[in-house]
mmCIF file with all atom_site columns, C-alpha atoms in Angstrom:
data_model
loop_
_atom_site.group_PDB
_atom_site.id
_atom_site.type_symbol
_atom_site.label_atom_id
_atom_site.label_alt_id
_atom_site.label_comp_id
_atom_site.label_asym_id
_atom_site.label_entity_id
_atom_site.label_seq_id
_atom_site.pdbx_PDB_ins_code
_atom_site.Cartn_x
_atom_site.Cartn_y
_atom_site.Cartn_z
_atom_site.occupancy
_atom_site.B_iso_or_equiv
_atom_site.pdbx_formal_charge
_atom_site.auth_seq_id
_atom_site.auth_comp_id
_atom_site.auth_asym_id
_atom_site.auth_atom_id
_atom_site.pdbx_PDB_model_num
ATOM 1   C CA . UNK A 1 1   ? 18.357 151.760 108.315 1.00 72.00 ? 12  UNK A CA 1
ATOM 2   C CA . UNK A 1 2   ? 19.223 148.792 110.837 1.00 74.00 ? 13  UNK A CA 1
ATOM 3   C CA . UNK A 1 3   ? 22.704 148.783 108.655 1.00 75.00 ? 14  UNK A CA 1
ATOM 4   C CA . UNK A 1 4   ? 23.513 152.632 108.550 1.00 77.00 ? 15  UNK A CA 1
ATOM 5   C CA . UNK A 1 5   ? 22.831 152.312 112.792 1.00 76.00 ? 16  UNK A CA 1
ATOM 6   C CA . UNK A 1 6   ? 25.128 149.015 113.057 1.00 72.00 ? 17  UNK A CA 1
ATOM 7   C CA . UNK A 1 7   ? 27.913 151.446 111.128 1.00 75.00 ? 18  UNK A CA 1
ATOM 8   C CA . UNK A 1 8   ? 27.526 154.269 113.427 1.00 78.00 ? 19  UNK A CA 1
ATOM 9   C CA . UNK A 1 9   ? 27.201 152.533 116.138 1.00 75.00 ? 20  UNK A CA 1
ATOM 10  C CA . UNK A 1 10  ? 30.838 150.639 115.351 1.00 76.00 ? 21  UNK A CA 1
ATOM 11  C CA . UNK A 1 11  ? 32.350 153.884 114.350 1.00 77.00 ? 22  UNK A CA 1
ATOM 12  C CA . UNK A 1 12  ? 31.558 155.413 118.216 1.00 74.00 ? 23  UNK A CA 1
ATOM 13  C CA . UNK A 1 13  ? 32.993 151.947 119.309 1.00 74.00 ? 24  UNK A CA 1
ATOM 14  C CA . UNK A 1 14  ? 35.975 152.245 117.335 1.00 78.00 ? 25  UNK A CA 1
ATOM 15  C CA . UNK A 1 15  ? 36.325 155.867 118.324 1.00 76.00 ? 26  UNK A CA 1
ATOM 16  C CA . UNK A 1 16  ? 35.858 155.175 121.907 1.00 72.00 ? 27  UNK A CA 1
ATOM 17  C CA . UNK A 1 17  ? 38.212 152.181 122.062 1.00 76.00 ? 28  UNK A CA 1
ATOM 18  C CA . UNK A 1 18  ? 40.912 154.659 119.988 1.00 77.00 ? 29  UNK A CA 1
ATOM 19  C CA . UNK A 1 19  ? 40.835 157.139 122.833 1.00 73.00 ? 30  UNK A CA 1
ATOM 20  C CA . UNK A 1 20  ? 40.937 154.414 125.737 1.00 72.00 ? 31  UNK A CA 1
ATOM 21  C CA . UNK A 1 21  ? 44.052 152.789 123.596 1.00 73.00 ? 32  UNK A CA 1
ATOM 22  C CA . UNK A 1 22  ? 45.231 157.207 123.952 1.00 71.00 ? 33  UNK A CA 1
ATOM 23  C CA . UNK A 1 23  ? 44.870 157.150 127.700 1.00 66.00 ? 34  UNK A CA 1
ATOM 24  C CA . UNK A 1 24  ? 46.464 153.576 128.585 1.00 66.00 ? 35  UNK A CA 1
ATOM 25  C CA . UNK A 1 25  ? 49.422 154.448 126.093 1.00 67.00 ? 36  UNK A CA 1
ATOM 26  C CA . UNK A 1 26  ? 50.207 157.678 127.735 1.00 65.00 ? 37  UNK A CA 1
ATOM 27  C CA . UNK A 1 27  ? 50.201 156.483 130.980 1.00 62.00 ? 38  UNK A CA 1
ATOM 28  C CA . UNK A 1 28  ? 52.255 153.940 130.170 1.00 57.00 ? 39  UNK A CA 1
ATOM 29  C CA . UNK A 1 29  ? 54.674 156.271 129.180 1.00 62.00 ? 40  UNK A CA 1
ATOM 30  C CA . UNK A 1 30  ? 54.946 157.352 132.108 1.00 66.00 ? 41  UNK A CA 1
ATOM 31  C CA . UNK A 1 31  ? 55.835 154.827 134.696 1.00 71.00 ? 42  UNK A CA 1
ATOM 32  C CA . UNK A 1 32  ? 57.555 151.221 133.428 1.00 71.00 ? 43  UNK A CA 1
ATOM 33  C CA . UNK A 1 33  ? 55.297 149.615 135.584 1.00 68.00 ? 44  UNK A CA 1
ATOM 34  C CA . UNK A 1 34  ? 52.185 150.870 133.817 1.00 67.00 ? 45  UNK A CA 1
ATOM 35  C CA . UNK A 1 35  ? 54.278 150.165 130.567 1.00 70.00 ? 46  UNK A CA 1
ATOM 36  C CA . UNK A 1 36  ? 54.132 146.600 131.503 1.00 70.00 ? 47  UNK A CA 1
ATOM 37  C CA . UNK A 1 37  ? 50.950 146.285 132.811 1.00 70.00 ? 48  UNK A CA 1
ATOM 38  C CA . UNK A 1 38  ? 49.777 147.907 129.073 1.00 69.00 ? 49  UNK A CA 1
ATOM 39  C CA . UNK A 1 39  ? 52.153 145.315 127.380 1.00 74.00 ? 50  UNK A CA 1
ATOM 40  C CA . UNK A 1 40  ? 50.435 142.742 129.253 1.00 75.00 ? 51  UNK A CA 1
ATOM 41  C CA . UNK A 1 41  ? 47.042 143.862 128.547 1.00 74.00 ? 52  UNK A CA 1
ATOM 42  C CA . UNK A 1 42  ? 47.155 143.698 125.165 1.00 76.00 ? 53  UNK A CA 1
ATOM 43  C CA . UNK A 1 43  ? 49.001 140.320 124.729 1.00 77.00 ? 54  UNK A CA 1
ATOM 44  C CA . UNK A 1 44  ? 45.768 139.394 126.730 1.00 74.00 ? 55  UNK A CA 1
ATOM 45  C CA . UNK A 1 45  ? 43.193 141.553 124.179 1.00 75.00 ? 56  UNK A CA 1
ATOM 46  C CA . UNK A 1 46  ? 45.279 139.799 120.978 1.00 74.00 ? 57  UNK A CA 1
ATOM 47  C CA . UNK A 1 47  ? 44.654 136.132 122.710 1.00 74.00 ? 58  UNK A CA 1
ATOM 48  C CA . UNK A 1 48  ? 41.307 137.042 123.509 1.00 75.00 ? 59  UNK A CA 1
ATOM 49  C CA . UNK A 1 49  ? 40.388 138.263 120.053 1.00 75.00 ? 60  UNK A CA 1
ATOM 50  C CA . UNK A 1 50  ? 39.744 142.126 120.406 1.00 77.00 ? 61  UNK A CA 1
ATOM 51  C CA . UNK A 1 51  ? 42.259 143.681 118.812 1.00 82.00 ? 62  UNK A CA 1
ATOM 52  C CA . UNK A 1 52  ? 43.002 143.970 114.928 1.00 85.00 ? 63  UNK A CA 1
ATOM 53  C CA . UNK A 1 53  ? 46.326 141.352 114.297 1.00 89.00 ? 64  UNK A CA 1
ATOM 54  C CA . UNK A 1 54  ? 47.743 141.411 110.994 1.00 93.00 ? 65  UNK A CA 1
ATOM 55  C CA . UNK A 1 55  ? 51.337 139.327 109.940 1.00 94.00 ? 66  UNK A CA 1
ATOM 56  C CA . UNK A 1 56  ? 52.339 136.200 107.639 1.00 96.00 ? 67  UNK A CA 1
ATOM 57  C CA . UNK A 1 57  ? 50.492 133.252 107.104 1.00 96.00 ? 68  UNK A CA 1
ATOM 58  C CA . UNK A 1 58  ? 47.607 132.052 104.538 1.00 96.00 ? 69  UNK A CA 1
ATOM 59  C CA . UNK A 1 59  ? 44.418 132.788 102.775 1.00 97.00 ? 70  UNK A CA 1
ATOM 60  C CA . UNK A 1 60  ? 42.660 129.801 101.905 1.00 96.00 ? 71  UNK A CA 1
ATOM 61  C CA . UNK A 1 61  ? 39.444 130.633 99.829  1.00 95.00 ? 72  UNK A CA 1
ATOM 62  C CA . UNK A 1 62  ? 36.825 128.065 98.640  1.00 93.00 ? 73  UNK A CA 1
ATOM 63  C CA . UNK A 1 63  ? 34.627 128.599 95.703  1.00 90.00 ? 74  UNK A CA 1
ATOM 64  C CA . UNK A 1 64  ? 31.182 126.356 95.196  1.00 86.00 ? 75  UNK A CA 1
ATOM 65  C CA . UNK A 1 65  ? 31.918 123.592 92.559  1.00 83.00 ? 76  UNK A CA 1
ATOM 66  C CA . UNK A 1 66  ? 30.596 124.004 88.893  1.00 78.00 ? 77  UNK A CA 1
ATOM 67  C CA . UNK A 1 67  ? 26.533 123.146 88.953  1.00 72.00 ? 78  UNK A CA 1
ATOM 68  C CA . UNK A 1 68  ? 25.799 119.374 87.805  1.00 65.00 ? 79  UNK A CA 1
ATOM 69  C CA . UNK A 1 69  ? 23.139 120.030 84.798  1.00 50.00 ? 80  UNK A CA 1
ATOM 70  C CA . UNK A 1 70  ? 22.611 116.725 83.673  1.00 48.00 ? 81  UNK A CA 1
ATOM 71  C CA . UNK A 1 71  ? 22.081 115.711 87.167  1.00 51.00 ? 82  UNK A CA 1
ATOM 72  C CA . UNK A 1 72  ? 20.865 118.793 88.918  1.00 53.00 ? 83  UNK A CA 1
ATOM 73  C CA . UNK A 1 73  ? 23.245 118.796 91.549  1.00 56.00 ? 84  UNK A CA 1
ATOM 74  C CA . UNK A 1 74  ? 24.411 121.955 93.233  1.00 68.00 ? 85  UNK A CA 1
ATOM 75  C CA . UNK A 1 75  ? 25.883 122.570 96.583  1.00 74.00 ? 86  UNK A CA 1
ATOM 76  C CA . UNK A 1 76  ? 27.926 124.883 98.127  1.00 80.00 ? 87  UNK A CA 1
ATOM 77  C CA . UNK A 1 77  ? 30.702 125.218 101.248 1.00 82.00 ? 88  UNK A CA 1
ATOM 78  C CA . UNK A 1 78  ? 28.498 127.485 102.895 1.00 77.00 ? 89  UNK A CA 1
ATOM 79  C CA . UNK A 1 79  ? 26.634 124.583 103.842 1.00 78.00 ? 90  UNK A CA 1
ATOM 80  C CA . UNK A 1 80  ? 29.412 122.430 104.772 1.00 82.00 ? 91  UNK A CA 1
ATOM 81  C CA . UNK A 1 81  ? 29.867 123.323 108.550 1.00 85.00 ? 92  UNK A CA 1
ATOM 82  C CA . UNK A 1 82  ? 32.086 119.905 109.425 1.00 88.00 ? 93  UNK A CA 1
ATOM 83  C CA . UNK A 1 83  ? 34.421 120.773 106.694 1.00 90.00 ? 94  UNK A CA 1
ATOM 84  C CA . UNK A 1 84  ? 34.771 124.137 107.691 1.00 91.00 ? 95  UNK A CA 1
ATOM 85  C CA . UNK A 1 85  ? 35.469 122.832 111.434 1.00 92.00 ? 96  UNK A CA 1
ATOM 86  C CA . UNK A 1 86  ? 37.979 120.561 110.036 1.00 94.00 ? 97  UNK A CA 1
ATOM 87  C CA . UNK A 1 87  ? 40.391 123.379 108.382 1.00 95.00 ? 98  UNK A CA 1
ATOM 88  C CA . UNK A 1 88  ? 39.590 125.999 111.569 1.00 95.00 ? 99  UNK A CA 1
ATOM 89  C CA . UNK A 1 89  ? 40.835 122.625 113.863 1.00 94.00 ? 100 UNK A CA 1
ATOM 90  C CA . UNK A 1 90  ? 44.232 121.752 111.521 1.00 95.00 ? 101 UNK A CA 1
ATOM 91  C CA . UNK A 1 91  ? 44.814 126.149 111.498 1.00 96.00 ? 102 UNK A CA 1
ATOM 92  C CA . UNK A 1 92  ? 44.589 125.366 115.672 1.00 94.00 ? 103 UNK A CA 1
ATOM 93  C CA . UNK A 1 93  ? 46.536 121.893 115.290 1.00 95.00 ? 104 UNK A CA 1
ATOM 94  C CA . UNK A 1 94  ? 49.157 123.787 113.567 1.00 95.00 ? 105 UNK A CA 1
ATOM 95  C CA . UNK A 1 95  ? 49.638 126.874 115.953 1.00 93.00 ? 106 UNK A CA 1
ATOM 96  C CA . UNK A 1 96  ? 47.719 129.535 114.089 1.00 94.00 ? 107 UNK A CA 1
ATOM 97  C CA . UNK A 1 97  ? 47.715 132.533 116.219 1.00 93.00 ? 108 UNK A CA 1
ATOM 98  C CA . UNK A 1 98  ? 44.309 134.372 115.012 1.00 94.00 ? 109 UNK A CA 1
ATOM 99  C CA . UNK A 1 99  ? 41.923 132.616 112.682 1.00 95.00 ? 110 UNK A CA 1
ATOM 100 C CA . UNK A 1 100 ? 39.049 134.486 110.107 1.00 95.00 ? 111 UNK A CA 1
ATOM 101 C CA . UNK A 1 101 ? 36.382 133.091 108.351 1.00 94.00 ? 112 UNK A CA 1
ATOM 102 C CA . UNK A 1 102 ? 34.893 136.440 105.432 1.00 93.00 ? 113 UNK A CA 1
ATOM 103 C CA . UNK A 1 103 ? 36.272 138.504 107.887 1.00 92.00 ? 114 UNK A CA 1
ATOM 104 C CA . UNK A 1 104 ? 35.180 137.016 111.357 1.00 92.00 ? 115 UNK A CA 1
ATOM 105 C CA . UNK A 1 105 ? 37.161 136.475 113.635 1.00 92.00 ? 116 UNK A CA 1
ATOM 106 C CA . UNK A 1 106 ? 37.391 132.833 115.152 1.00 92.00 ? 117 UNK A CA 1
ATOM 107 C CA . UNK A 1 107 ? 38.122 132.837 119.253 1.00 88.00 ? 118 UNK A CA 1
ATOM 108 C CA . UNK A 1 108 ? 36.965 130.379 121.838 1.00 84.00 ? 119 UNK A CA 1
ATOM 109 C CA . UNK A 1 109 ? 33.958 132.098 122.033 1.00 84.00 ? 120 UNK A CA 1
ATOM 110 C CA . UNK A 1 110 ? 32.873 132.258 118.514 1.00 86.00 ? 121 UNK A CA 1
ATOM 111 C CA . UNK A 1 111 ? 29.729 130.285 117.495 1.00 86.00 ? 122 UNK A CA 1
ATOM 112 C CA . UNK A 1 112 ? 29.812 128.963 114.123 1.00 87.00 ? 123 UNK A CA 1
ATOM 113 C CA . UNK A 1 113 ? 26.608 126.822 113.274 1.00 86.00 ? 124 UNK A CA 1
ATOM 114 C CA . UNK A 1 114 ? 23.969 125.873 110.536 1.00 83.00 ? 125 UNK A CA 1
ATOM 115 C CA . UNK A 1 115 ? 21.476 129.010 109.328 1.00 78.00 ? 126 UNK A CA 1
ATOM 116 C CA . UNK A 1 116 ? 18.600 127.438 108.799 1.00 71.00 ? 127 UNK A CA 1
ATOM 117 C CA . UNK A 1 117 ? 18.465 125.137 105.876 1.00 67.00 ? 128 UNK A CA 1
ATOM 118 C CA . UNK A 1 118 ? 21.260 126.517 103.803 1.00 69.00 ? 129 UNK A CA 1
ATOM 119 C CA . UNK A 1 119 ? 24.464 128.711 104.682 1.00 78.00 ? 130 UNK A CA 1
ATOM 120 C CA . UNK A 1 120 ? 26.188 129.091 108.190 1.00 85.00 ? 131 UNK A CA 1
ATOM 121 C CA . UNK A 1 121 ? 26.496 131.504 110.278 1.00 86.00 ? 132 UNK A CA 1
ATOM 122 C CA . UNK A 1 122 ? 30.134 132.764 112.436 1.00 89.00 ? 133 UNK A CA 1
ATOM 123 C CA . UNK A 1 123 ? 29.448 134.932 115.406 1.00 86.00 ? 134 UNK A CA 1
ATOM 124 C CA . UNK A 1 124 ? 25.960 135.315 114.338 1.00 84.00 ? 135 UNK A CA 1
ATOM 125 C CA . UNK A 1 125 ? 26.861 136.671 110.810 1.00 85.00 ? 136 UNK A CA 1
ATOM 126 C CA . UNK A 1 126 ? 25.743 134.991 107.817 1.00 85.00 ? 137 UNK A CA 1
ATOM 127 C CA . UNK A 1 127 ? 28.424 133.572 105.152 1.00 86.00 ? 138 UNK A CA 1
ATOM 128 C CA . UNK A 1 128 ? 27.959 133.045 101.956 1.00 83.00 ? 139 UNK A CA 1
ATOM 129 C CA . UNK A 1 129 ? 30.145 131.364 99.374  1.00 84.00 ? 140 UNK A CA 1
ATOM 130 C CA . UNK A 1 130 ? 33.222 131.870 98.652  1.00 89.00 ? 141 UNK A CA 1
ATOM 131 C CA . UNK A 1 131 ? 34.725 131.128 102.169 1.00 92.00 ? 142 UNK A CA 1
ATOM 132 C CA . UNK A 1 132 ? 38.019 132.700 102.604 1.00 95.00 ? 143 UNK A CA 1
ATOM 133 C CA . UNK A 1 133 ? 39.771 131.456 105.673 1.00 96.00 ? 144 UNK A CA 1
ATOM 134 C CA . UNK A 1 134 ? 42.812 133.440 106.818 1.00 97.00 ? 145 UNK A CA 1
ATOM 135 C CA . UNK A 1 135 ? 45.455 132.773 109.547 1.00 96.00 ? 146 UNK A CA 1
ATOM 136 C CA . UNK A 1 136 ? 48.136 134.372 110.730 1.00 95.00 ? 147 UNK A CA 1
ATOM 137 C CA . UNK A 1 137 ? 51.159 132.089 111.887 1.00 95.00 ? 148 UNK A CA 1
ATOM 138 C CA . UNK A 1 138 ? 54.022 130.624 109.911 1.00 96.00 ? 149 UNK A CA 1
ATOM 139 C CA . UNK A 1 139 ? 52.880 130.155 106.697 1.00 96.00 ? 150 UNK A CA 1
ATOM 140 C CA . UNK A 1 140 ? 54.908 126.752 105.619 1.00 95.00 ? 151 UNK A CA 1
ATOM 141 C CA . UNK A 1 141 ? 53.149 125.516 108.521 1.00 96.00 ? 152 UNK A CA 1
ATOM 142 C CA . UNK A 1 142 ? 49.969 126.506 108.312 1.00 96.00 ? 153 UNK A CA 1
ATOM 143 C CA . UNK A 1 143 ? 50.042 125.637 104.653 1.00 95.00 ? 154 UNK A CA 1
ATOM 144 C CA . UNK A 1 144 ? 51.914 122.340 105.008 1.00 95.00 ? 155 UNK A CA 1
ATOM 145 C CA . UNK A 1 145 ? 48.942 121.356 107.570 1.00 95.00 ? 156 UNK A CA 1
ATOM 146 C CA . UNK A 1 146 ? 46.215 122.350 105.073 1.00 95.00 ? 157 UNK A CA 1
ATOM 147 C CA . UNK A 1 147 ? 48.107 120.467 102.146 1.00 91.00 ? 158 UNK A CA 1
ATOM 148 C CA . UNK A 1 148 ? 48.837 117.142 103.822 1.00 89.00 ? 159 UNK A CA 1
ATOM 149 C CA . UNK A 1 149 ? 48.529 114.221 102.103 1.00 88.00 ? 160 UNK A CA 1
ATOM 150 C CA . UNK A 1 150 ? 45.039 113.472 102.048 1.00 88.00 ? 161 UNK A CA 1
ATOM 151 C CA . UNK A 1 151 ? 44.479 115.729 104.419 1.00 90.00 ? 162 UNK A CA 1
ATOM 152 C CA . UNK A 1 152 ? 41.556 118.809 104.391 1.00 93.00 ? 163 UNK A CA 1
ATOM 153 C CA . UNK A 1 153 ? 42.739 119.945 100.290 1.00 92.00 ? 164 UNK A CA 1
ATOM 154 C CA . UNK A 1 154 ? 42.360 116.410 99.434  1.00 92.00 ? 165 UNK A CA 1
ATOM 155 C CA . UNK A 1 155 ? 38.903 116.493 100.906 1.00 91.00 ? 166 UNK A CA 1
ATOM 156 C CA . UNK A 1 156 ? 37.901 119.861 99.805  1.00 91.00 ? 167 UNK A CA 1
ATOM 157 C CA . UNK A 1 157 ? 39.185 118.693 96.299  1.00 90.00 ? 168 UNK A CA 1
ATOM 158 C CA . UNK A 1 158 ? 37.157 115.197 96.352  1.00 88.00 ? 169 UNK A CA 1
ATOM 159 C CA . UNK A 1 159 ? 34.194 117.268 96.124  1.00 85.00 ? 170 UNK A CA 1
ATOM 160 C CA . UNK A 1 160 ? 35.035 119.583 93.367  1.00 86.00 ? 171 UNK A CA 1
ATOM 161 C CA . UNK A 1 161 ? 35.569 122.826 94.983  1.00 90.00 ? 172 UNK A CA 1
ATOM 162 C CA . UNK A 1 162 ? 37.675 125.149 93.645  1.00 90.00 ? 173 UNK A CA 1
ATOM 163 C CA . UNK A 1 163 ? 40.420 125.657 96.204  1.00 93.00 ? 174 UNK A CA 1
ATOM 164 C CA . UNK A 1 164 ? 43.605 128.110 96.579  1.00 95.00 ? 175 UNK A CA 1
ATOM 165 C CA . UNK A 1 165 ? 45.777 128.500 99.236  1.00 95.00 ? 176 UNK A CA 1
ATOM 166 C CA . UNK A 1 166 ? 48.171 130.900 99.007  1.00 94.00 ? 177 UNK A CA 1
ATOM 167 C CA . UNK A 1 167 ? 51.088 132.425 101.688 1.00 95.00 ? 178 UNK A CA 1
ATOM 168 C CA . UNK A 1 168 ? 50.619 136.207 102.493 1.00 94.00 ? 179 UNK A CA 1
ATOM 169 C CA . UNK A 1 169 ? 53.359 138.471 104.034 1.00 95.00 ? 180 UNK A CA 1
ATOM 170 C CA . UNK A 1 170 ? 50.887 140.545 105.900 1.00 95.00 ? 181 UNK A CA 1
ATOM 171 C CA . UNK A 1 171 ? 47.228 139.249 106.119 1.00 95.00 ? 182 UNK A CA 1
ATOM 172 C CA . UNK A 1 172 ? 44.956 141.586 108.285 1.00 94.00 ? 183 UNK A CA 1
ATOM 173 C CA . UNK A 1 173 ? 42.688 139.772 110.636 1.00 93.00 ? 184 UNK A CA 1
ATOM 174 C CA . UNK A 1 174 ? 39.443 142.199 111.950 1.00 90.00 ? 185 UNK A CA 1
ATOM 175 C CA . UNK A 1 175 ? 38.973 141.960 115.394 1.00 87.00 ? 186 UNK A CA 1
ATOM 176 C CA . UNK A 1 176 ? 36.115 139.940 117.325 1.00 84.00 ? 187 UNK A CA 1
ATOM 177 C CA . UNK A 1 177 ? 33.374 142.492 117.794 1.00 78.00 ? 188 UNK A CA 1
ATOM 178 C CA . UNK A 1 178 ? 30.751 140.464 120.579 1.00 75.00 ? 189 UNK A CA 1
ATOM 179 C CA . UNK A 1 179 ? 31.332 141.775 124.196 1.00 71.00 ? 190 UNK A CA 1
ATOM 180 C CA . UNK A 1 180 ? 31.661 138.981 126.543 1.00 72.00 ? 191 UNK A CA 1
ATOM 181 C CA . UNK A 1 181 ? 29.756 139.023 130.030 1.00 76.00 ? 192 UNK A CA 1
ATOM 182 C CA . UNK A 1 182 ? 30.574 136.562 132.857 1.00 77.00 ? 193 UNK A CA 1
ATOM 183 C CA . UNK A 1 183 ? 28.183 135.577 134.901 1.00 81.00 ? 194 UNK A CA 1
ATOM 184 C CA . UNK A 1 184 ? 28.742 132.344 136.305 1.00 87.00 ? 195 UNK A CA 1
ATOM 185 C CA . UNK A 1 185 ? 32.750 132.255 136.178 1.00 83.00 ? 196 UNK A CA 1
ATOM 186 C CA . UNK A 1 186 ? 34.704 134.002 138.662 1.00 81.00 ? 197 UNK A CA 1
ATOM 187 C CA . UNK A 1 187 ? 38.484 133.859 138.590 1.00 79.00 ? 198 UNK A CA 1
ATOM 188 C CA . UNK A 1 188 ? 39.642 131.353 141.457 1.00 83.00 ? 199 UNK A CA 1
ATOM 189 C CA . UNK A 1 189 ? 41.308 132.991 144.637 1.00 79.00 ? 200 UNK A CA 1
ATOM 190 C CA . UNK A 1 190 ? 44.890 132.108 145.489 1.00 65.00 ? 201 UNK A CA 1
ATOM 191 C CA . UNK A 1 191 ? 47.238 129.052 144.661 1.00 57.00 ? 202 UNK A CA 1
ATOM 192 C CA . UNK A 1 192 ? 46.111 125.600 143.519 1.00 52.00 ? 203 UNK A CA 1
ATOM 193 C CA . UNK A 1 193 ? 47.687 123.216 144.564 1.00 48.00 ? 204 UNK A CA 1
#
């Protein structure tokens, strides 16, 4: 029940935000200053994280590595949070412009930490194994930075997961779904100097 309200309650967001996206757009049509203050707006909504991006760049998924059965070892990316950090901080190092980890969206408000004992969780949503990390940006890039010698592959590969990386013409990245309330920080009032 909690999931059939979370889906209704997304499709009235998305049907909402469709019809504001109406309203701006035909006033923009009308008068090139609105136009620019619309073009504006959403270059601001695409850095911020809430709108849907899609373009080039590359899909990275990570698969759990084969159980141990003579020694009983198992483990699993999903509990790997600093490795995960690592490939979301070479995506940033190498000018990704929108990040996803199973479909999340990573921004600079995103929380991605340790659920419970085993697993993670991004923006407060559980992931599982396989990871699939996707960013959009230039793909020889973005895959040259994931690749480099001995870099995050060569880590990922040390410990025997199962790793792809492929380049995408047109990956779709959701967008980030949390609303974001300020309370403490107030833009600043004139020039600094």
């Amino acid at each position: 029940k909690a999931q059939e309200a979370r889906d209704a309650a997304i499709k009235a967001l998305d049907e909402v935000e469709s019809k504001i996206k109406q309203y701006e757009k035909g006033e923009a049509d009308n008068n090139i200053y609105a136009e620019n203050l619309y073009k504006d707006l959403e270059k601001y909504r695409m850095l911020a994280g809430y709108v849907d991006l899609e373009g080039p760049g590359v899909v990275l998924e990570i698969q759990d590595p084969p159980a141990d059965i003579q020694f009983g070892i198992e483990y699993s990316i999903a509990d790997d949070l600093d490795l995960v950090l690592q490939i979301i901080s070479v995506l940033n190092a190498a000018e990704a412009e929108a990040i996803s980890i199973n479909d999340q969206r990573y921004t600079a408000f995103t929380e991605i930490e340790k659920a419970g004992n085993y697993g993670i969780e991004v923006n407060g949503v559980s992931i599982d194994s396989p990871i699939v990390i996707k960013a959009i940006g230039n793909p020889s890039t973005l895959e040259s930075a994931l690749a480099l010698k001995r870099g995050i592959m060569w880590t990922l590969e040390q410990y025997d997961y199962i790793v792809h990386l492929t380049q995408e013409k047109n990956i779709e990245i959701p967008k980030y779904r949390k609303l974001i309330e300020f309370i403490y920080a107030q833009p600043t009032e004139g020039e600094a100097n």
